[in-house]
PDB file of C-alpha atoms in Angstrom:
ATOM      1  CA  MET A   1       2.489   4.049  -9.735  1.00 41.00           C
ATOM      2  CA  ALA A   2       0.442   7.108  -8.977  1.00 42.00           C
ATOM      3  CA  SER A   3      -0.280   9.319 -11.949  1.00 43.00           C
ATOM      4  CA  GLY A   4      -2.203  12.025 -10.129  1.00 41.00           C
ATOM      5  CA  ILE A   5      -5.091  11.571 -12.553  1.00 40.00           C
ATOM      6  CA  ASP A   6      -8.507  11.999 -10.997  1.00 41.00           C
ATOM      7  CA  GLU A   7     -10.717   9.618 -12.942  1.00 41.00           C
ATOM      8  CA  CYS A   8     -14.182   8.367 -12.237  1.00 41.00           C
ATOM      9  CA  ALA A   9     -14.657   4.607 -12.068  1.00 43.00           C
ATOM     10  CA  ASP A  10     -16.432   4.496 -15.446  1.00 46.00           C
ATOM     11  CA  ASP A  11     -13.333   5.884 -17.192  1.00 54.00           C
ATOM     12  CA  VAL A  12     -10.963   3.262 -15.778  1.00 58.00           C
ATOM     13  CA  THR A  13     -10.366   0.275 -18.040  1.00 62.00           C
ATOM     14  CA  ASP A  14      -9.570  -3.266 -16.934  1.00 68.00           C
ATOM     15  CA  ASP A  15      -5.993  -2.685 -18.149  1.00 71.00           C
ATOM     16  CA  GLU A  16      -5.668   0.128 -15.604  1.00 82.00           C
ATOM     17  CA  ARG A  17      -7.137  -1.961 -12.792  1.00 83.00           C
ATOM     18  CA  TRP A  18      -5.254  -5.215 -13.212  1.00 82.00           C
ATOM     19  CA  LEU A  19      -1.732  -6.381 -13.932  1.00 77.00           C
ATOM     20  CA  VAL A  20      -1.363  -9.894 -15.368  1.00 84.00           C
ATOM     21  CA  ILE A  21       1.809 -11.804 -14.545  1.00 85.00           C
ATOM     22  CA  HIS A  22       2.163 -15.445 -15.643  1.00 88.00           C
ATOM     23  CA  GLY A  23      -1.581 -15.626 -16.197  1.00 86.00           C
ATOM     24  CA  ARG A  24      -2.453 -14.378 -12.719  1.00 84.00           C
ATOM     25  CA  ARG A  25      -4.333 -11.126 -12.243  1.00 84.00           C
ATOM     26  CA  TRP A  26      -3.025  -8.694  -9.605  1.00 85.00           C
ATOM     27  CA  ARG A  27      -4.753  -5.476  -8.628  1.00 88.00           C
ATOM     28  CA  ARG A  28      -2.765  -2.378  -9.566  1.00 90.00           C
ATOM     29  CA  THR A  29      -1.904   0.409  -7.151  1.00 91.00           C
ATOM     30  CA  ASP A  30      -4.514   3.172  -7.021  1.00 93.00           C
ATOM     31  CA  PRO A  31      -3.389   5.736  -9.647  1.00 93.00           C
ATOM     32  CA  ALA A  32      -5.026   8.625  -7.735  1.00 94.00           C
ATOM     33  CA  LEU A  33      -2.652   8.356  -4.763  1.00 96.00           C
ATOM     34  CA  PRO A  34      -0.106  11.176  -4.563  1.00 97.00           C
ATOM     35  CA  GLU A  35       3.346   9.816  -5.451  1.00 97.00           C
ATOM     36  CA  ASP A  36       4.882  10.684  -2.066  1.00 97.00           C
ATOM     37  CA  LEU A  37       2.114   8.806  -0.252  1.00 97.00           C
ATOM     38  CA  ALA A  38       2.384   5.780  -2.557  1.00 97.00           C
ATOM     39  CA  ALA A  39       6.183   5.785  -2.132  1.00 97.00           C
ATOM     40  CA  ARG A  40       5.854   5.762   1.671  1.00 96.00           C
ATOM     41  CA  LEU A  41       3.413   2.853   1.496  1.00 97.00           C
ATOM     42  CA  ARG A  42       5.717   0.934  -0.877  1.00 96.00           C
ATOM     43  CA  SER A  43       8.613   1.508   1.529  1.00 96.00           C
ATOM     44  CA  HIS A  44       6.582   0.136   4.430  1.00 97.00           C
ATOM     45  CA  LEU A  45       5.471  -2.778   2.240  1.00 96.00           C
ATOM     46  CA  GLY A  46       9.043  -3.714   1.351  1.00 96.00           C
ATOM     47  CA  ARG A  47      10.216  -3.512   4.950  1.00 96.00           C
ATOM     48  CA  ALA A  48       7.218  -5.522   6.175  1.00 97.00           C
ATOM     49  CA  ARG A  49       7.781  -8.244   3.562  1.00 97.00           C
ATOM     50  CA  SER A  50      11.425  -8.394   4.594  1.00 96.00           C
ATOM     51  CA  ALA A  51      10.336  -8.719   8.230  1.00 96.00           C
ATOM     52  CA  VAL A  52       8.020 -11.607   7.285  1.00 97.00           C
ATOM     53  CA  ARG A  53      10.973 -13.474   5.749  1.00 98.00           C
ATOM     54  CA  THR A  54      13.318 -12.708   8.642  1.00 97.00           C
ATOM     55  CA  THR A  55      10.884 -13.536  11.442  1.00 96.00           C
ATOM     56  CA  THR A  56       9.643 -16.686   9.710  1.00 97.00           C
ATOM     57  CA  ARG A  57      13.217 -17.978   9.431  1.00 97.00           C
ATOM     58  CA  ALA A  58      13.774 -17.104  13.098  1.00 97.00           C
ATOM     59  CA  GLY A  59      10.624 -18.990  14.102  1.00 97.00           C
ATOM     60  CA  ASP A  60       9.095 -15.935  15.827  1.00 96.00           C
ATOM     61  CA  ALA A  61       5.378 -16.471  15.209  1.00 97.00           C
ATOM     62  CA  ASP A  62       4.253 -13.279  16.982  1.00 96.00           C
ATOM     63  CA  ALA A  63       6.660 -11.070  15.041  1.00 95.00           C
ATOM     64  CA  THR A  64       5.679 -12.811  11.790  1.00 97.00           C
ATOM     65  CA  ALA A  65       2.001 -12.157  12.491  1.00 97.00           C
ATOM     66  CA  ASP A  66       2.761  -8.478  13.151  1.00 96.00           C
ATOM     67  CA  ALA A  67       4.807  -8.217   9.949  1.00 96.00           C
ATOM     68  CA  ARG A  68       1.987  -9.850   7.947  1.00 98.00           C
ATOM     69  CA  ARG A  69      -0.465  -7.351   9.459  1.00 97.00           C
ATOM     70  CA  ARG A  70       1.824  -4.526   8.282  1.00 98.00           C
ATOM     71  CA  VAL A  71       1.954  -6.062   4.785  1.00 98.00           C
ATOM     72  CA  GLY A  72      -1.853  -6.082   4.784  1.00 97.00           C
ATOM     73  CA  LEU A  73      -2.045  -2.451   5.904  1.00 97.00           C
ATOM     74  CA  ALA A  74       0.382  -1.317   3.215  1.00 98.00           C
ATOM     75  CA  THR A  75      -1.309  -3.243   0.392  1.00 97.00           C
ATOM     76  CA  SER A  76      -4.727  -1.986   1.505  1.00 96.00           C
ATOM     77  CA  GLY A  77      -3.407   1.567   1.618  1.00 96.00           C
ATOM     78  CA  LEU A  78      -2.069   1.190  -1.914  1.00 96.00           C
ATOM     79  CA  GLY A  79      -5.451  -0.120  -3.074  1.00 94.00           C
ATOM     80  CA  GLU A  80      -4.014  -3.529  -3.963  1.00 94.00           C
ATOM     81  CA  ARG A  81      -6.167  -5.271  -1.341  1.00 93.00           C
ATOM     82  CA  GLY A  82      -9.407  -4.445   0.426  1.00 89.00           C
ATOM     83  CA  PRO A  83     -12.161  -2.446  -1.266  1.00 87.00           C
ATOM     84  CA  ARG A  84     -11.695  -2.026  -5.003  1.00 88.00           C
ATOM     85  CA  TRP A  85     -10.282   1.461  -5.452  1.00 90.00           C
ATOM     86  CA  TRP A  86     -12.264   2.174  -8.607  1.00 88.00           C
ATOM     87  CA  GLU A  87     -15.540   1.735  -6.691  1.00 91.00           C
ATOM     88  CA  ASP A  88     -14.799   4.542  -4.162  1.00 91.00           C
ATOM     89  CA  ASP A  89     -14.370   8.271  -4.651  1.00 93.00           C
ATOM     90  CA  VAL A  90     -10.847   9.680  -4.660  1.00 94.00           C
ATOM     91  CA  ASP A  91     -11.186  11.422  -1.269  1.00 96.00           C
ATOM     92  CA  ALA A  92     -12.133   8.154   0.465  1.00 95.00           C
ATOM     93  CA  ARG A  93      -9.243   6.336  -1.214  1.00 95.00           C
ATOM     94  CA  ILE A  94      -6.695   8.942  -0.160  1.00 96.00           C
ATOM     95  CA  ALA A  95      -8.116   8.995   3.384  1.00 97.00           C
ATOM     96  CA  ARG A  96      -7.747   5.191   3.557  1.00 96.00           C
ATOM     97  CA  ALA A  97      -4.138   5.424   2.343  1.00 97.00           C
ATOM     98  CA  LEU A  98      -3.311   8.195   4.839  1.00 98.00           C
ATOM     99  CA  ALA A  99      -4.801   6.177   7.701  1.00 97.00           C
ATOM    100  CA  ALA A 100      -2.721   3.166   6.653  1.00 97.00           C
ATOM    101  CA  VAL A 101       0.558   5.108   6.445  1.00 97.00           C
ATOM    102  CA  GLU A 102      -0.097   6.811   9.785  1.00 97.00           C
ATOM    103  CA  GLU A 103      -0.658   3.449  11.481  1.00 96.00           C
ATOM    104  CA  LEU A 104       2.405   1.994   9.786  1.00 97.00           C
ATOM    105  CA  ASP A 105       4.504   4.986  10.880  1.00 95.00           C
ATOM    106  CA  ARG A 106       3.424   4.360  14.487  1.00 93.00           C
ATOM    107  CA  ASP A 107       4.205   0.631  14.271  1.00 87.00           C
ATOM    108  CA  ALA A 108       7.422   0.866  12.244  1.00 80.00           C
ATOM    109  CA  PRO A 109       8.726   4.449  12.017  1.00 70.00           C
ATOM    110  CA  PRO A 110      10.239   5.502   8.687  1.00 68.00           C
ATOM    111  CA  ARG A 111      13.985   5.207   8.244  1.00 66.00           C
ATOM    112  CA  ALA A 112      16.061   8.352   8.730  1.00 62.00           C
ATOM    113  CA  ASP A 113      16.779   8.605   4.981  1.00 63.00           C
ATOM    114  CA  GLU A 114      13.068   8.712   4.109  1.00 59.00           C
ATOM    115  CA  GLY A 115      12.528  12.237   5.389  1.00 53.00           C
ATOM    116  CA  PRO A 116       9.375  13.614   7.017  1.00 52.00           C
ATOM    117  CA  GLY A 117       5.977  11.968   6.840  1.00 50.00           C
ATOM    118  CA  VAL A 118       3.408  12.709   4.168  1.00 45.00           C
ATOM    119  CA  ASN A 119       1.571  15.114   6.464  1.00 42.00           C
ATOM    120  CA  ALA A 120       4.649  17.048   7.571  1.00 39.00           C
TER     121      ALA A 120
END
């Protein structure tokens, strides 16, 4: 979850970078992302993961590939994949997240109940 704290990489501990579940380390979401931006990316991530399940069951390889691409965009935007968020400055991280959500909005527009985009 985003805390809105602007920390330099030297102040971030391993506990803040990684989440351990059943002995496996998972990268945490970038804490510098504004909550509304992180929420939009999580929404896209959930819908894309659902689309992966649905299209895989339907045997639609092209749609599954597109859904997996959207999962990758959302996780990269959240800082959970791609460049390690603690190695970049906050402005670059937020710019990467904004680019991801804008592309996701073009590919899979937000639902009506999600309200306007993060830049509205």
